[in-house]
Amino acid sequence: MKCKKYLFAITMLTLIVLAQHTGIAQEKGIIIVHKSVPTDSMSSSDIQDIYMGRDLLWDNTVKIEPVMLEKKHEITKRFLKQILDMNYSKFRRFWLRKTYSGNKPGPKYLDSIDRMIEFVSQTAGAIGYVAVTDIDKEKLKNCKVIYVDSLPAF
Amino acid sequence: MNYARFLIVAAACSMVLATAVFGQIGERLLINGYSSFEFEKQLDEQGEGDPNGSFDADLFDLVLNVYATTRLRIAADFSWEHGPASEDNRGNVVLEYGFGEFIVSEALRIRAGKMFTSFSIYNEIHTAKPAFLTVKEPLSTNKNEKFGSQFRFYPRWGTGIAILGNGQLGTLDSDYIIQVTNGEQDYSDNGANPFEEDDNLAKSFLGRARIYPTPSAELGVSAYYDRFNATDSTGALDGSENDLFSLGSHLQVTGDAVGLELEYVFGLISGNSGTLNRAGLTAMVYTPIRDYFVPYLRFEYLDPNFDVEDDFATLIIPGLNIQVDDGLYVKLEANFLNSGANNVQFNGIGYTELKAAIAIGF
């Protein structure tokens, strides 16, 4: 009887651990910035500094305006994992703490790819990301695509 | 007829103007905030908890950020605690902070106004329930005056100026803040408001530095110093001054599988009547399961006075934090409190209290 209990507990633990290994989106993404942003390439670390609130200005002149797509977009999970090395919950809690403690609030959340592209196109200093399949040259004409760690996509 | 036309044209112009103005304000103004609803029930007959199993409209809080220019931000945090009704003298309304911040560079920002005392982990988020796992912030290191200490290690707020910034320390990310404020005043309240007028020449000083050895690890040290007017046993000013000094260190690790929070604060108060040494400790471990469920276990310990035997207080809190939706958290926990016979708050009583909360952050 005891043995069954142990077996049940071990099975449940294994399932919990396996469940934690959720996959991330296979589709790659690109980093886009407003065309006025004075750079063509960045490192993952540079982007981390922006999205974690450590870098506030481009070249100490233009305000950096980071934006994110909402959690429902698979590319957001990939961006968080590949670039920021964290999951959505951790990222949210990090920014709740920063915002409530008097620091500059975190990235804006946008609900659609079109709004993301529109925002980055129209806002000086904006930086965001889209999935490779969402690239529409016409729509992105006021944006620049940034190489990350010398690669065109993450 | 002409008058009617005029009214229509005027109304249309007003709407266009209002839309334009609102659009401009909307671009510059960010509104965030949080809310928390709690339930507490003490299980034992004796204790300092809630024997009646009460619901608590804990707080509603609005955080406003106005970007006046690229470099100038005005930030304010308004809090309504426990359903305020001023006519009945119930609840509490407070400006948690209200300051202007000017960015000289990322390494140097300047603030002026009323601010949180930026000591260690919790004081800057001491009412922001969605920002931490447990129902309450630690008593031992943040609210020690409710855990057997006569004075807090540091005040919640200060009015004054601050410089802060971030950069690289060697190869490590780091940040710092230095605050100079009026400090706290004697708790017996001799009429002065420390957010308006200092009651002595001495200013308080706060310094905190943090380094980030990895993106998931934070190591910090904090120090606070103030000199305040001393009072006698009746609460009257006795003409002397006390020095208050607190030194804290903390470690946070936010791993995917396991998280850790450690805080240690040592404090001393010295004056004509001698020196009082005290220390508080908080340790918490947690393990996120699939992003949504976070079981946690916290331990708190306070020694309010090294020279007094058996005046300790401890708190053990096992609990579960469930993220129900984006920014919506449900918390369930048990608080096992124990105290020494000479602890002035609990007088040797130990008791268990169940706590639950719904916290919303936006």
Short mmCIF file of C-alpha atoms in Angstrom, two decimals, chain A residues 42-133:
data_model
loop_
_atom_site.label_atom_id
_atom_site.label_comp_id
_atom_site.label_asym_id
_atom_site.label_seq_id
_atom_site.Cartn_x
_atom_site.Cartn_y
_atom_site.Cartn_z
CA MET A 42 22.78 45.14 -31.18
CA SER A 43 23.77 42.35 -28.85
CA SER A 44 21.25 40.35 -26.82
CA SER A 45 22.74 42.07 -23.80
CA ASP A 46 21.93 45.52 -25.25
CA ILE A 47 18.33 44.48 -25.78
CA GLN A 48 18.18 43.02 -22.26
CA ASP A 49 19.35 46.37 -20.90
CA ILE A 50 16.49 48.10 -22.70
CA TYR A 51 13.74 45.67 -21.77
CA MET A 52 14.90 45.43 -18.16
CA GLY A 53 14.86 49.21 -17.80
CA ARG A 54 18.61 49.78 -17.49
CA ASP A 55 18.98 51.77 -20.74
CA LEU A 56 16.60 54.71 -21.02
CA LEU A 57 17.96 56.85 -23.86
CA TRP A 58 19.43 56.24 -27.33
CA ASP A 59 22.78 58.00 -27.42
CA ASN A 60 21.70 59.91 -24.32
CA THR A 61 19.26 61.95 -26.38
CA VAL A 62 16.12 60.13 -27.55
CA LYS A 63 13.86 58.27 -25.12
CA ILE A 64 13.82 54.51 -25.70
CA GLU A 65 10.26 53.23 -26.13
CA PRO A 66 10.26 49.43 -25.85
CA VAL A 67 7.05 47.62 -26.80
CA MET A 68 5.92 44.03 -26.46
CA LEU A 69 3.20 41.93 -28.00
CA GLU A 70 0.75 40.47 -25.52
CA LYS A 71 1.29 37.05 -24.02
CA LYS A 72 -1.05 35.31 -26.50
CA HIS A 73 1.48 35.81 -29.30
CA GLU A 74 3.90 32.88 -29.56
CA ILE A 75 6.67 35.20 -30.68
CA THR A 76 6.55 36.92 -27.28
CA LYS A 77 7.47 33.64 -25.58
CA ARG A 78 10.35 33.18 -28.02
CA PHE A 79 11.54 36.77 -27.53
CA LEU A 80 11.50 36.39 -23.75
CA LYS A 81 13.29 33.05 -23.82
CA GLN A 82 15.85 33.73 -26.55
CA ILE A 83 16.67 37.36 -25.80
CA LEU A 84 15.80 37.98 -22.15
CA ASP A 85 16.24 34.41 -20.89
CA MET A 86 13.09 34.43 -18.77
CA ASN A 87 9.45 33.42 -18.92
CA TYR A 88 6.45 35.72 -19.07
CA SER A 89 5.45 35.41 -15.39
CA LYS A 90 8.93 36.28 -14.20
CA PHE A 91 9.11 39.22 -16.58
CA ARG A 92 5.71 40.54 -15.44
CA ARG A 93 6.57 40.27 -11.75
CA PHE A 94 9.91 41.97 -12.35
CA TRP A 95 8.11 44.95 -13.91
CA LEU A 96 5.37 45.07 -11.31
CA ARG A 97 8.08 45.52 -8.70
CA LYS A 98 9.92 48.16 -10.72
CA THR A 99 6.79 50.13 -11.57
CA TYR A 100 5.31 50.19 -8.07
CA SER A 101 8.61 51.16 -6.48
CA GLY A 102 8.74 54.44 -8.38
CA ASN A 103 10.82 53.49 -11.38
CA LYS A 104 9.93 54.17 -14.98
CA PRO A 105 7.19 51.69 -15.96
CA GLY A 106 8.09 48.83 -18.28
CA PRO A 107 7.33 48.19 -21.96
CA LYS A 108 3.95 48.95 -23.46
CA TYR A 109 1.91 45.87 -24.37
CA LEU A 110 0.20 45.83 -27.75
CA ASP A 111 -2.43 43.34 -28.84
CA SER A 112 -1.65 42.90 -32.54
CA ILE A 113 1.21 42.75 -35.02
CA ASP A 114 -0.30 45.66 -36.94
CA ARG A 115 -0.36 47.85 -33.84
CA MET A 116 3.24 46.85 -33.06
CA ILE A 117 4.41 47.83 -36.54
CA GLU A 118 2.34 51.00 -36.47
CA PHE A 119 3.73 52.03 -33.09
CA VAL A 120 7.36 51.37 -34.01
CA SER A 121 6.90 53.13 -37.35
CA GLN A 122 5.43 56.25 -35.81
CA THR A 123 7.32 56.61 -32.52
CA ALA A 124 10.83 58.00 -32.39
CA GLY A 125 13.00 55.75 -30.24
CA ALA A 126 10.64 52.76 -30.43
CA ILE A 127 11.89 49.17 -30.43
CA GLY A 128 9.83 46.00 -30.83
CA TYR A 129 9.78 42.64 -32.53
CA VAL A 130 7.70 40.61 -34.96
CA ALA A 131 7.76 37.05 -36.25
CA VAL A 132 9.60 36.48 -39.52
CA THR A 133 6.34 35.45 -41.22
#
